[in-house]
Amino acid sequence: MEIQQLSVSERIVLAQELWESVLAEQNKIELSQAQRDVLDARLAAYEVDSNPGSDWDSVKARITRK
């Protein structure tokens, strides 16, 4: 069956079911060493800076101003 033959609502339900199946097995997802290194570097930078970034309202306002 082609996915495009499904209605939009059926595709949304399918996407939700796929996502839930991934979440159920999230501990089985393996990261490469390069991915681990990037995450470790980002975490270390955050811990030094402790800057959580901008909140969503500020980001949205900047985006919609343009």
PDB file of N, CA and C in Angstrom:
ATOM      1  N   MET A   1       0.840  -1.182   0.000  1.00  0.00           N
ATOM      2  CA  MET A   1       0.000   0.000   0.000  1.00  0.00           C
ATOM      3  C   MET A   1       0.883   1.244   0.000  1.00  0.00           C
ATOM      4  N   GLU A   2       0.534   2.198  -0.798  1.00  0.00           N
ATOM      5  CA  GLU A   2       1.236   3.476  -0.844  1.00  0.00           C
ATOM      6  C   GLU A   2       0.734   4.365   0.288  1.00  0.00           C
ATOM      7  N   ILE A   3       1.660   5.020   0.948  1.00  0.00           N
ATOM      8  CA  ILE A   3       1.291   5.904   2.061  1.00  0.00           C
ATOM      9  C   ILE A   3       0.367   7.014   1.585  1.00  0.00           C
ATOM     10  N   GLN A   4       0.589   7.504   0.383  1.00  0.00           N
ATOM     11  CA  GLN A   4      -0.229   8.602  -0.128  1.00  0.00           C
ATOM     12  C   GLN A   4      -1.688   8.196  -0.337  1.00  0.00           C
ATOM     13  N   GLN A   5      -1.969   6.903  -0.349  1.00  0.00           N
ATOM     14  CA  GLN A   5      -3.353   6.449  -0.481  1.00  0.00           C
ATOM     15  C   GLN A   5      -4.117   6.595   0.825  1.00  0.00           C
ATOM     16  N   LEU A   6      -3.384   6.739   1.925  1.00  0.00           N
ATOM     17  CA  LEU A   6      -4.029   6.948   3.226  1.00  0.00           C
ATOM     18  C   LEU A   6      -4.518   8.380   3.337  1.00  0.00           C
ATOM     19  N   SER A   7      -5.563   8.579   4.109  1.00  0.00           N
ATOM     20  CA  SER A   7      -6.033   9.944   4.362  1.00  0.00           C
ATOM     21  C   SER A   7      -5.028  10.648   5.263  1.00  0.00           C
ATOM     22  N   VAL A   8      -5.149  11.944   5.344  1.00  0.00           N
ATOM     23  CA  VAL A   8      -4.241  12.712   6.203  1.00  0.00           C
ATOM     24  C   VAL A   8      -4.354  12.234   7.647  1.00  0.00           C
ATOM     25  N   SER A   9      -5.564  12.041   8.117  1.00  0.00           N
ATOM     26  CA  SER A   9      -5.728  11.606   9.512  1.00  0.00           C
ATOM     27  C   SER A   9      -5.140  10.220   9.730  1.00  0.00           C
ATOM     28  N   GLU A  10      -5.261   9.326   8.743  1.00  0.00           N
ATOM     29  CA  GLU A  10      -4.661   8.003   8.871  1.00  0.00           C
ATOM     30  C   GLU A  10      -3.136   8.084   8.893  1.00  0.00           C
ATOM     31  N   ARG A  11      -2.564   8.982   8.103  1.00  0.00           N
ATOM     32  CA  ARG A  11      -1.111   9.161   8.103  1.00  0.00           C
ATOM     33  C   ARG A  11      -0.625   9.741   9.421  1.00  0.00           C
ATOM     34  N   ILE A  12      -1.418  10.636  10.009  1.00  0.00           N
ATOM     35  CA  ILE A  12      -1.055  11.200  11.314  1.00  0.00           C
ATOM     36  C   ILE A  12      -1.047  10.104  12.372  1.00  0.00           C
ATOM     37  N   VAL A  13      -2.062   9.258  12.365  1.00  0.00           N
ATOM     38  CA  VAL A  13      -2.130   8.149  13.318  1.00  0.00           C
ATOM     39  C   VAL A  13      -0.941   7.221  13.101  1.00  0.00           C
ATOM     40  N   LEU A  14      -0.614   6.926  11.851  1.00  0.00           N
ATOM     41  CA  LEU A  14       0.536   6.076  11.549  1.00  0.00           C
ATOM     42  C   LEU A  14       1.834   6.695  12.069  1.00  0.00           C
ATOM     43  N   ALA A  15       1.998   7.994  11.854  1.00  0.00           N
ATOM     44  CA  ALA A  15       3.195   8.685  12.341  1.00  0.00           C
ATOM     45  C   ALA A  15       3.274   8.616  13.858  1.00  0.00           C
ATOM     46  N   GLN A  16       2.152   8.810  14.532  1.00  0.00           N
ATOM     47  CA  GLN A  16       2.141   8.731  15.990  1.00  0.00           C
ATOM     48  C   GLN A  16       2.516   7.327  16.462  1.00  0.00           C
ATOM     49  N   GLU A  17       1.968   6.316  15.800  1.00  0.00           N
ATOM     50  CA  GLU A  17       2.278   4.944  16.181  1.00  0.00           C
ATOM     51  C   GLU A  17       3.758   4.626  15.944  1.00  0.00           C
ATOM     52  N   LEU A  18       4.304   5.118  14.830  1.00  0.00           N
ATOM     53  CA  LEU A  18       5.729   4.915  14.566  1.00  0.00           C
ATOM     54  C   LEU A  18       6.577   5.574  15.639  1.00  0.00           C
ATOM     55  N   TRP A  19       6.229   6.828  15.984  1.00  0.00           N
ATOM     56  CA  TRP A  19       7.000   7.549  16.992  1.00  0.00           C
ATOM     57  C   TRP A  19       6.940   6.835  18.341  1.00  0.00           C
ATOM     58  N   GLU A  20       5.754   6.371  18.711  1.00  0.00           N
ATOM     59  CA  GLU A  20       5.607   5.661  19.984  1.00  0.00           C
ATOM     60  C   GLU A  20       6.420   4.373  19.984  1.00  0.00           C
ATOM     61  N   SER A  21       6.510   3.700  18.826  1.00  0.00           N
ATOM     62  CA  SER A  21       7.303   2.479  18.768  1.00  0.00           C
ATOM     63  C   SER A  21       8.790   2.787  18.926  1.00  0.00           C
ATOM     64  N   VAL A  22       9.226   3.925  18.423  1.00  0.00           N
ATOM     65  CA  VAL A  22      10.622   4.346  18.593  1.00  0.00           C
ATOM     66  C   VAL A  22      10.886   4.680  20.057  1.00  0.00           C
ATOM     67  N   LEU A  23       9.976   5.428  20.676  1.00  0.00           N
ATOM     68  CA  LEU A  23      10.146   5.787  22.085  1.00  0.00           C
ATOM     69  C   LEU A  23      10.207   4.559  22.976  1.00  0.00           C
ATOM     70  N   ALA A  24       9.432   3.546  22.630  1.00  0.00           N
ATOM     71  CA  ALA A  24       9.413   2.331  23.443  1.00  0.00           C
ATOM     72  C   ALA A  24      10.769   1.629  23.425  1.00  0.00           C
ATOM     73  N   GLU A  25      11.555   1.867  22.373  1.00  0.00           N
ATOM     74  CA  GLU A  25      12.850   1.216  22.252  1.00  0.00           C
ATOM     75  C   GLU A  25      13.999   2.221  22.231  1.00  0.00           C
ATOM     76  N   GLN A  26      13.778   3.387  22.819  1.00  0.00           N
ATOM     77  CA  GLN A  26      14.790   4.441  22.743  1.00  0.00           C
ATOM     78  C   GLN A  26      16.119   4.052  23.378  1.00  0.00           C
ATOM     79  N   ASN A  27      16.097   3.162  24.328  1.00  0.00           N
ATOM     80  CA  ASN A  27      17.354   2.745  24.963  1.00  0.00           C
ATOM     81  C   ASN A  27      18.193   1.859  24.044  1.00  0.00           C
ATOM     82  N   LYS A  28      17.592   1.371  22.972  1.00  0.00           N
ATOM     83  CA  LYS A  28      18.306   0.519  22.025  1.00  0.00           C
ATOM     84  C   LYS A  28      18.985   1.326  20.918  1.00  0.00           C
ATOM     85  N   ILE A  29      18.704   2.623  20.870  1.00  0.00           N
ATOM     86  CA  ILE A  29      19.298   3.475  19.849  1.00  0.00           C
ATOM     87  C   ILE A  29      20.749   3.737  20.231  1.00  0.00           C
ATOM     88  N   GLU A  30      21.643   3.358  19.345  1.00  0.00           N
ATOM     89  CA  GLU A  30      23.058   3.522  19.640  1.00  0.00           C
ATOM     90  C   GLU A  30      23.608   4.753  18.929  1.00  0.00           C
ATOM     91  N   LEU A  31      24.420   5.495  19.647  1.00  0.00           N
ATOM     92  CA  LEU A  31      25.077   6.664  19.079  1.00  0.00           C
ATOM     93  C   LEU A  31      26.489   6.291  18.663  1.00  0.00           C
ATOM     94  N   SER A  32      26.931   6.904  17.590  1.00  0.00           N
ATOM     95  CA  SER A  32      28.322   6.702  17.193  1.00  0.00           C
ATOM     96  C   SER A  32      29.216   7.466  18.171  1.00  0.00           C
ATOM     97  N   GLN A  33      30.485   7.169  18.153  1.00  0.00           N
ATOM     98  CA  GLN A  33      31.412   7.891  19.020  1.00  0.00           C
ATOM     99  C   GLN A  33      31.434   9.371  18.668  1.00  0.00           C
ATOM    100  N   ALA A  34      31.328   9.692  17.381  1.00  0.00           N
ATOM    101  CA  ALA A  34      31.313  11.096  16.960  1.00  0.00           C
ATOM    102  C   ALA A  34      30.080  11.814  17.525  1.00  0.00           C
ATOM    103  N   GLN A  35      28.938  11.151  17.511  1.00  0.00           N
ATOM    104  CA  GLN A  35      27.726  11.754  18.073  1.00  0.00           C
ATOM    105  C   GLN A  35      27.872  11.953  19.580  1.00  0.00           C
ATOM    106  N   ARG A  36      28.436  10.979  20.253  1.00  0.00           N
ATOM    107  CA  ARG A  36      28.665  11.103  21.702  1.00  0.00           C
ATOM    108  C   ARG A  36      29.602  12.271  22.004  1.00  0.00           C
ATOM    109  N   ASP A  37      30.641  12.397  21.179  1.00  0.00           N
ATOM    110  CA  ASP A  37      31.603  13.481  21.378  1.00  0.00           C
ATOM    111  C   ASP A  37      30.939  14.843  21.230  1.00  0.00           C
ATOM    112  N   VAL A  38      30.083  14.985  20.221  1.00  0.00           N
ATOM    113  CA  VAL A  38      29.380  16.257  20.010  1.00  0.00           C
ATOM    114  C   VAL A  38      28.471  16.558  21.193  1.00  0.00           C
ATOM    115  N   LEU A  39      27.710  15.563  21.629  1.00  0.00           N
ATOM    116  CA  LEU A  39      26.813  15.774  22.771  1.00  0.00           C
ATOM    117  C   LEU A  39      27.586  16.112  24.043  1.00  0.00           C
ATOM    118  N   ASP A  40      28.697  15.414  24.270  1.00  0.00           N
ATOM    119  CA  ASP A  40      29.521  15.707  25.450  1.00  0.00           C
ATOM    120  C   ASP A  40      30.080  17.126  25.396  1.00  0.00           C
ATOM    121  N   ALA A  41      30.517  17.560  24.212  1.00  0.00           N
ATOM    122  CA  ALA A  41      31.060  18.914  24.061  1.00  0.00           C
ATOM    123  C   ALA A  41      29.972  19.960  24.304  1.00  0.00           C
ATOM    124  N   ARG A  42      28.793  19.715  23.778  1.00  0.00           N
ATOM    125  CA  ARG A  42      27.688  20.668  23.979  1.00  0.00           C
ATOM    126  C   ARG A  42      27.282  20.737  25.450  1.00  0.00           C
ATOM    127  N   LEU A  43      27.234  19.598  26.116  1.00  0.00           N
ATOM    128  CA  LEU A  43      26.896  19.577  27.531  1.00  0.00           C
ATOM    129  C   LEU A  43      27.951  20.315  28.345  1.00  0.00           C
ATOM    130  N   ALA A  44      29.210  20.080  28.033  1.00  0.00           N
ATOM    131  CA  ALA A  44      30.294  20.759  28.751  1.00  0.00           C
ATOM    132  C   ALA A  44      30.224  22.268  28.540  1.00  0.00           C
ATOM    133  N   ALA A  45      29.940  22.699  27.307  1.00  0.00           N
ATOM    134  CA  ALA A  45      29.829  24.130  27.021  1.00  0.00           C
ATOM    135  C   ALA A  45      28.659  24.739  27.785  1.00  0.00           C
ATOM    136  N   TYR A  46      27.551  24.015  27.859  1.00  0.00           N
ATOM    137  CA  TYR A  46      26.395  24.505  28.609  1.00  0.00           C
ATOM    138  C   TYR A  46      26.725  24.623  30.093  1.00  0.00           C
ATOM    139  N   GLU A  47      27.405  23.626  30.632  1.00  0.00           N
ATOM    140  CA  GLU A  47      27.726  23.646  32.053  1.00  0.00           C
ATOM    141  C   GLU A  47      28.654  24.802  32.407  1.00  0.00           C
ATOM    142  N   VAL A  48      29.533  25.196  31.485  1.00  0.00           N
ATOM    143  CA  VAL A  48      30.427  26.332  31.718  1.00  0.00           C
ATOM    144  C   VAL A  48      29.640  27.638  31.620  1.00  0.00           C
ATOM    145  N   ASP A  49      28.789  27.734  30.605  1.00  0.00           N
ATOM    146  CA  ASP A  49      28.056  28.967  30.309  1.00  0.00           C
ATOM    147  C   ASP A  49      26.772  29.076  31.137  1.00  0.00           C
ATOM    148  N   SER A  50      26.091  27.965  31.337  1.00  0.00           N
ATOM    149  CA  SER A  50      24.798  27.898  32.038  1.00  0.00           C
ATOM    150  C   SER A  50      23.735  28.789  31.401  1.00  0.00           C
ATOM    151  N   ASN A  51      23.902  29.120  30.138  1.00  0.00           N
ATOM    152  CA  ASN A  51      22.913  29.940  29.434  1.00  0.00           C
ATOM    153  C   ASN A  51      21.925  29.019  28.740  1.00  0.00           C
ATOM    154  N   PRO A  52      20.669  29.012  29.206  1.00  0.00           N
ATOM    155  CA  PRO A  52      19.697  28.106  28.604  1.00  0.00           C
ATOM    156  C   PRO A  52      19.216  28.577  27.233  1.00  0.00           C
ATOM    157  N   GLY A  53      19.644  29.740  26.794  1.00  0.00           N
ATOM    158  CA  GLY A  53      19.178  30.278  25.516  1.00  0.00           C
ATOM    159  C   GLY A  53      17.922  31.105  25.697  1.00  0.00           C
ATOM    160  N   SER A  54      17.283  31.387  24.591  1.00  0.00           N
ATOM    161  CA  SER A  54      16.078  32.219  24.617  1.00  0.00           C
ATOM    162  C   SER A  54      14.841  31.361  24.835  1.00  0.00           C
ATOM    163  N   ASP A  55      13.842  31.945  25.473  1.00  0.00           N
ATOM    164  CA  ASP A  55      12.588  31.228  25.620  1.00  0.00           C
ATOM    165  C   ASP A  55      11.824  31.283  24.294  1.00  0.00           C
ATOM    166  N   TRP A  56      10.836  30.406  24.153  1.00  0.00           N
ATOM    167  CA  TRP A  56      10.111  30.273  22.897  1.00  0.00           C
ATOM    168  C   TRP A  56       9.453  31.583  22.479  1.00  0.00           C
ATOM    169  N   ASP A  57       8.858  32.313  23.388  1.00  0.00           N
ATOM    170  CA  ASP A  57       8.185  33.559  23.028  1.00  0.00           C
ATOM    171  C   ASP A  57       9.159  34.553  22.402  1.00  0.00           C
ATOM    172  N   SER A  58      10.357  34.647  22.936  1.00  0.00           N
ATOM    173  CA  SER A  58      11.368  35.551  22.383  1.00  0.00           C
ATOM    174  C   SER A  58      11.813  35.103  20.995  1.00  0.00           C
ATOM    175  N   VAL A  59      12.043  33.824  20.847  1.00  0.00           N
ATOM    176  CA  VAL A  59      12.467  33.291  19.546  1.00  0.00           C
ATOM    177  C   VAL A  59      11.378  33.522  18.503  1.00  0.00           C
ATOM    178  N   LYS A  60      10.153  33.207  18.856  1.00  0.00           N
ATOM    179  CA  LYS A  60       9.024  33.377  17.933  1.00  0.00           C
ATOM    180  C   LYS A  60       8.868  34.838  17.537  1.00  0.00           C
ATOM    181  N   ALA A  61       9.020  35.737  18.494  1.00  0.00           N
ATOM    182  CA  ALA A  61       8.908  37.164  18.203  1.00  0.00           C
ATOM    183  C   ALA A  61       9.992  37.606  17.223  1.00  0.00           C
ATOM    184  N   ARG A  62      11.217  37.130  17.398  1.00  0.00           N
ATOM    185  CA  ARG A  62      12.310  37.481  16.473  1.00  0.00           C
ATOM    186  C   ARG A  62      12.038  36.947  15.067  1.00  0.00           C
ATOM    187  N   ILE A  63      11.518  35.742  15.003  1.00  0.00           N
ATOM    188  CA  ILE A  63      11.254  35.127  13.702  1.00  0.00           C
ATOM    189  C   ILE A  63      10.122  35.849  12.977  1.00  0.00           C
ATOM    190  N   THR A  64       9.075  36.159  13.688  1.00  0.00           N
ATOM    191  CA  THR A  64       7.898  36.742  13.039  1.00  0.00           C
ATOM    192  C   THR A  64       8.068  38.229  12.730  1.00  0.00           C
ATOM    193  N   ARG A  65       9.061  38.878  13.339  1.00  0.00           N
ATOM    194  CA  ARG A  65       9.331  40.296  13.034  1.00  0.00           C
ATOM    195  C   ARG A  65       9.885  40.469  11.643  1.00  0.00           C
ATOM    196  N   LYS A  66      10.563  39.473  11.146  1.00  0.00           N
ATOM    197  CA  LYS A  66      11.273  39.596   9.872  1.00  0.00           C
ATOM    198  C   LYS A  66      10.376  39.456   8.685  1.00  0.00           C
TER     199      LYS A  66
END
